[in-house]
Short mmCIF file of C-alpha atoms in Angstrom, two decimals:
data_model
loop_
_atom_site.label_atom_id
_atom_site.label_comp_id
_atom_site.label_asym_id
_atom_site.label_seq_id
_atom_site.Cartn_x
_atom_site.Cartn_y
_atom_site.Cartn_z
CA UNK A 287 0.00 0.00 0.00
CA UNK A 288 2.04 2.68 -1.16
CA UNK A 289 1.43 6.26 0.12
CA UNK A 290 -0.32 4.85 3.70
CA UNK A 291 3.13 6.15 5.91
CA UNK A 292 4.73 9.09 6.74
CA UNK A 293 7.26 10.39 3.97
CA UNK A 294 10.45 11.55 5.85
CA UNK A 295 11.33 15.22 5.09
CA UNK A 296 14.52 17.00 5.77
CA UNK A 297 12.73 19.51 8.18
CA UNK A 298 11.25 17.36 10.36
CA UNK A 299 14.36 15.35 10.77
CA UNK A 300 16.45 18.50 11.86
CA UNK A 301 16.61 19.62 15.48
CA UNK A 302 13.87 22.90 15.90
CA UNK A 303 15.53 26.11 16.05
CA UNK A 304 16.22 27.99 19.32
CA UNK A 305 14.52 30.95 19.81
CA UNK A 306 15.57 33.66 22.34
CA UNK A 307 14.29 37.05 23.20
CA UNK A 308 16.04 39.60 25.08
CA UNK A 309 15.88 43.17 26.18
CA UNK A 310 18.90 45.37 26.65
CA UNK A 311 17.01 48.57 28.08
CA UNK A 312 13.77 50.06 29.51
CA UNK A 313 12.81 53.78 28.36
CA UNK A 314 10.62 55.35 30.45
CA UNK A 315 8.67 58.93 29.32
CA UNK A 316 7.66 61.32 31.93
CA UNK A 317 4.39 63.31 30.53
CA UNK A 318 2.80 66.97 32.30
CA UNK A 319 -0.28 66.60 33.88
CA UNK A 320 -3.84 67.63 32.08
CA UNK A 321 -7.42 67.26 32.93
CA UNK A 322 -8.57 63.93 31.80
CA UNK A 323 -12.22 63.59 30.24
CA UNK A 324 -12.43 60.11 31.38
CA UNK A 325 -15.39 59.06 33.58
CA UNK A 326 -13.94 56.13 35.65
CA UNK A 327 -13.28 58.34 38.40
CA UNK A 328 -15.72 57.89 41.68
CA UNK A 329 -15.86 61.68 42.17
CA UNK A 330 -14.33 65.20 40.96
CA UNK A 331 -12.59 65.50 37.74
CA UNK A 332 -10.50 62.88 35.84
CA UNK A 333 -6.55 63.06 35.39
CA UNK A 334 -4.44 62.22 32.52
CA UNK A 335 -1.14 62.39 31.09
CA UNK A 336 -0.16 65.24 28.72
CA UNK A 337 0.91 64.29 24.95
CA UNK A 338 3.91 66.28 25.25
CA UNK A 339 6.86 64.23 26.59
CA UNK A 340 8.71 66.20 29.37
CA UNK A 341 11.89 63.79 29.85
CA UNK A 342 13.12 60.90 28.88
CA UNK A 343 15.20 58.25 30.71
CA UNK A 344 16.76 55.01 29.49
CA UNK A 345 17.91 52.32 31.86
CA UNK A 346 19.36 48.69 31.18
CA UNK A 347 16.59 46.04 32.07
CA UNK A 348 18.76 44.45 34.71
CA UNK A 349 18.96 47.66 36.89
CA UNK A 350 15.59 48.89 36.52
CA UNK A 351 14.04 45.49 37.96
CA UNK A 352 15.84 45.27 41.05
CA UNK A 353 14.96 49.34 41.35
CA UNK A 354 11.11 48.32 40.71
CA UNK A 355 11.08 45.27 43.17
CA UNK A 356 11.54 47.90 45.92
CA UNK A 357 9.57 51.06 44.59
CA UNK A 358 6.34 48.89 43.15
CA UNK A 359 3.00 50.22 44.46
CA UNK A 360 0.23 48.07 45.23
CA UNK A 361 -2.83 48.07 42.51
CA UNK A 362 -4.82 50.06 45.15
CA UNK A 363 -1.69 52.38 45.45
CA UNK A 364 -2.08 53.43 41.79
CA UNK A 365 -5.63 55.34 42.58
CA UNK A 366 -5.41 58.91 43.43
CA UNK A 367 -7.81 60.67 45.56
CA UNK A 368 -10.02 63.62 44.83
CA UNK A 369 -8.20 65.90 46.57
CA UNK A 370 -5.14 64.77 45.44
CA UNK A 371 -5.91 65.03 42.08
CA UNK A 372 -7.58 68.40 42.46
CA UNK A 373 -4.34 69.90 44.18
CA UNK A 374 -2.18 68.11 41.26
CA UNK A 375 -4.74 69.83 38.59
CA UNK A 376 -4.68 73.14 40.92
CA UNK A 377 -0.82 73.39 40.59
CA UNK A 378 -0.18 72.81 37.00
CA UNK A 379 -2.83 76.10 36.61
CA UNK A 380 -6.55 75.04 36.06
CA UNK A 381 -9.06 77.27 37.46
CA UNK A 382 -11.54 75.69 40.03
CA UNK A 383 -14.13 76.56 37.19
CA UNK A 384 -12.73 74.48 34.56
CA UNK A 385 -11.82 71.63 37.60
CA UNK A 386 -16.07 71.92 38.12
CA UNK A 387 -16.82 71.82 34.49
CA UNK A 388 -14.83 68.43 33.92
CA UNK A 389 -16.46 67.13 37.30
CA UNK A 390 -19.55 67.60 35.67
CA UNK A 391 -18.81 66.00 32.18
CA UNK A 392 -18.29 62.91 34.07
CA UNK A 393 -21.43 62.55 36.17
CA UNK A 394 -23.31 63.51 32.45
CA UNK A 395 -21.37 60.58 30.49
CA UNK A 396 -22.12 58.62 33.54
CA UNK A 397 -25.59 59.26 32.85
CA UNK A 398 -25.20 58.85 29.26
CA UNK A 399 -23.78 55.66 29.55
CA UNK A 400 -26.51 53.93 32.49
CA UNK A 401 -29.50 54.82 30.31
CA UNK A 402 -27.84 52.78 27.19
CA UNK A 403 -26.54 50.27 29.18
CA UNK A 404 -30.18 49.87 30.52
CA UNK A 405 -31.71 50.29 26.91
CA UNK A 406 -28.87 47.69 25.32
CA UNK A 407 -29.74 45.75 28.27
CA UNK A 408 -33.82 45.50 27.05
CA UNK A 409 -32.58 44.89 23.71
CA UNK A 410 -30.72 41.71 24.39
CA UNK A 411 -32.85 40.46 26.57
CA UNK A 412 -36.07 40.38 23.46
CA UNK A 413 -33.04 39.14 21.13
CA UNK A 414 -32.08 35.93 24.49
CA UNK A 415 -36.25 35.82 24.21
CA UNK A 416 -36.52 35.01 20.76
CA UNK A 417 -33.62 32.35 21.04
CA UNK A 418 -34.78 30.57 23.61
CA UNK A 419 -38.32 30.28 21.84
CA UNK A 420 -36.69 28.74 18.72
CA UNK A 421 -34.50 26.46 20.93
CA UNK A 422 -37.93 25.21 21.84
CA UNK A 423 -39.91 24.92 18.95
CA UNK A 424 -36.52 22.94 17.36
CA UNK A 425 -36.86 20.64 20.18
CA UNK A 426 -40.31 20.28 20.14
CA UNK A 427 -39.40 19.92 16.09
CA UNK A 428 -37.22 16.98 16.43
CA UNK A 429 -39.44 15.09 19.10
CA UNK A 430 -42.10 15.02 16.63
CA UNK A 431 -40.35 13.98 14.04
CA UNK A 432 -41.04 16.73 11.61
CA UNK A 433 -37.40 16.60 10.60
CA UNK A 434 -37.26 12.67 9.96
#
């Protein structure tokens, strides 16, 4: 029965290649400051970083690990209160006005976003409706024998 084995190949007879990555340095970007328009913040007005690049530092990988073992925050450690962030936004120059105005973008996109969420939420529950009806009416299909 010719053709029923495997035909040898030169590739597959050949050890597989090693692969190896490796990094030889970390550059990390410091950014200004701005008011953020994001509305994942509990209260008060968002924070983000600023486009502009304000300095740059490069550091080989080896060094900058054992330096991040000791300085690493905890997840919780990364949030920033309101009044933290408002004195941050405060001393790179925004005006309690604009610090208000931002405040109050969130709670509307908040707001914005609950009343679709509850609409989208209507809509796939008719759409999980109509699928479970024709779940049943196939079942009830089959059992009958109207596909036999």
């Amino acid at each position: 029965m010719a053709g029923c084995g495997a035909i040898p190949s030169k590739l597959s007879e050949s050890p597989p290649p090693i692969r190896r990555v490796s990094f030889g340095s970390v550059d990390i970007q410091e950014h200004d400051l701005t008011l953020g328009d994001h509305p994942d913040v509990s209260n008060g007005p968002p924070i983000s970083l600023d486009w502009k690049v304000k300095r740059r530092n490069s550091f080989d990988v080896e060094s900058y690990e054992k330096e991040r073992q000791i300085s690493r925050r905890p997840s919780q450690g990364l949030i920033i209160p309101f009044f933290e962030r408002r004195k941050l936004l405060k001393e790179v120059g925004y005006t309690d006005a604009e610090l208000r105005k931002a405040a109050s973008d969130v709670i509307r996109t908040k707001m914005i976003r609950e009343t679709t969420r509850k609409h989208a939420g209507k809509a796939f529950d008719k759409v999980d409706e109509v699928m479970q009806s024709a779940a049943r009416k196939f079942k009830r299909a089959v059992k009958v024998g109207v596909w036999v």
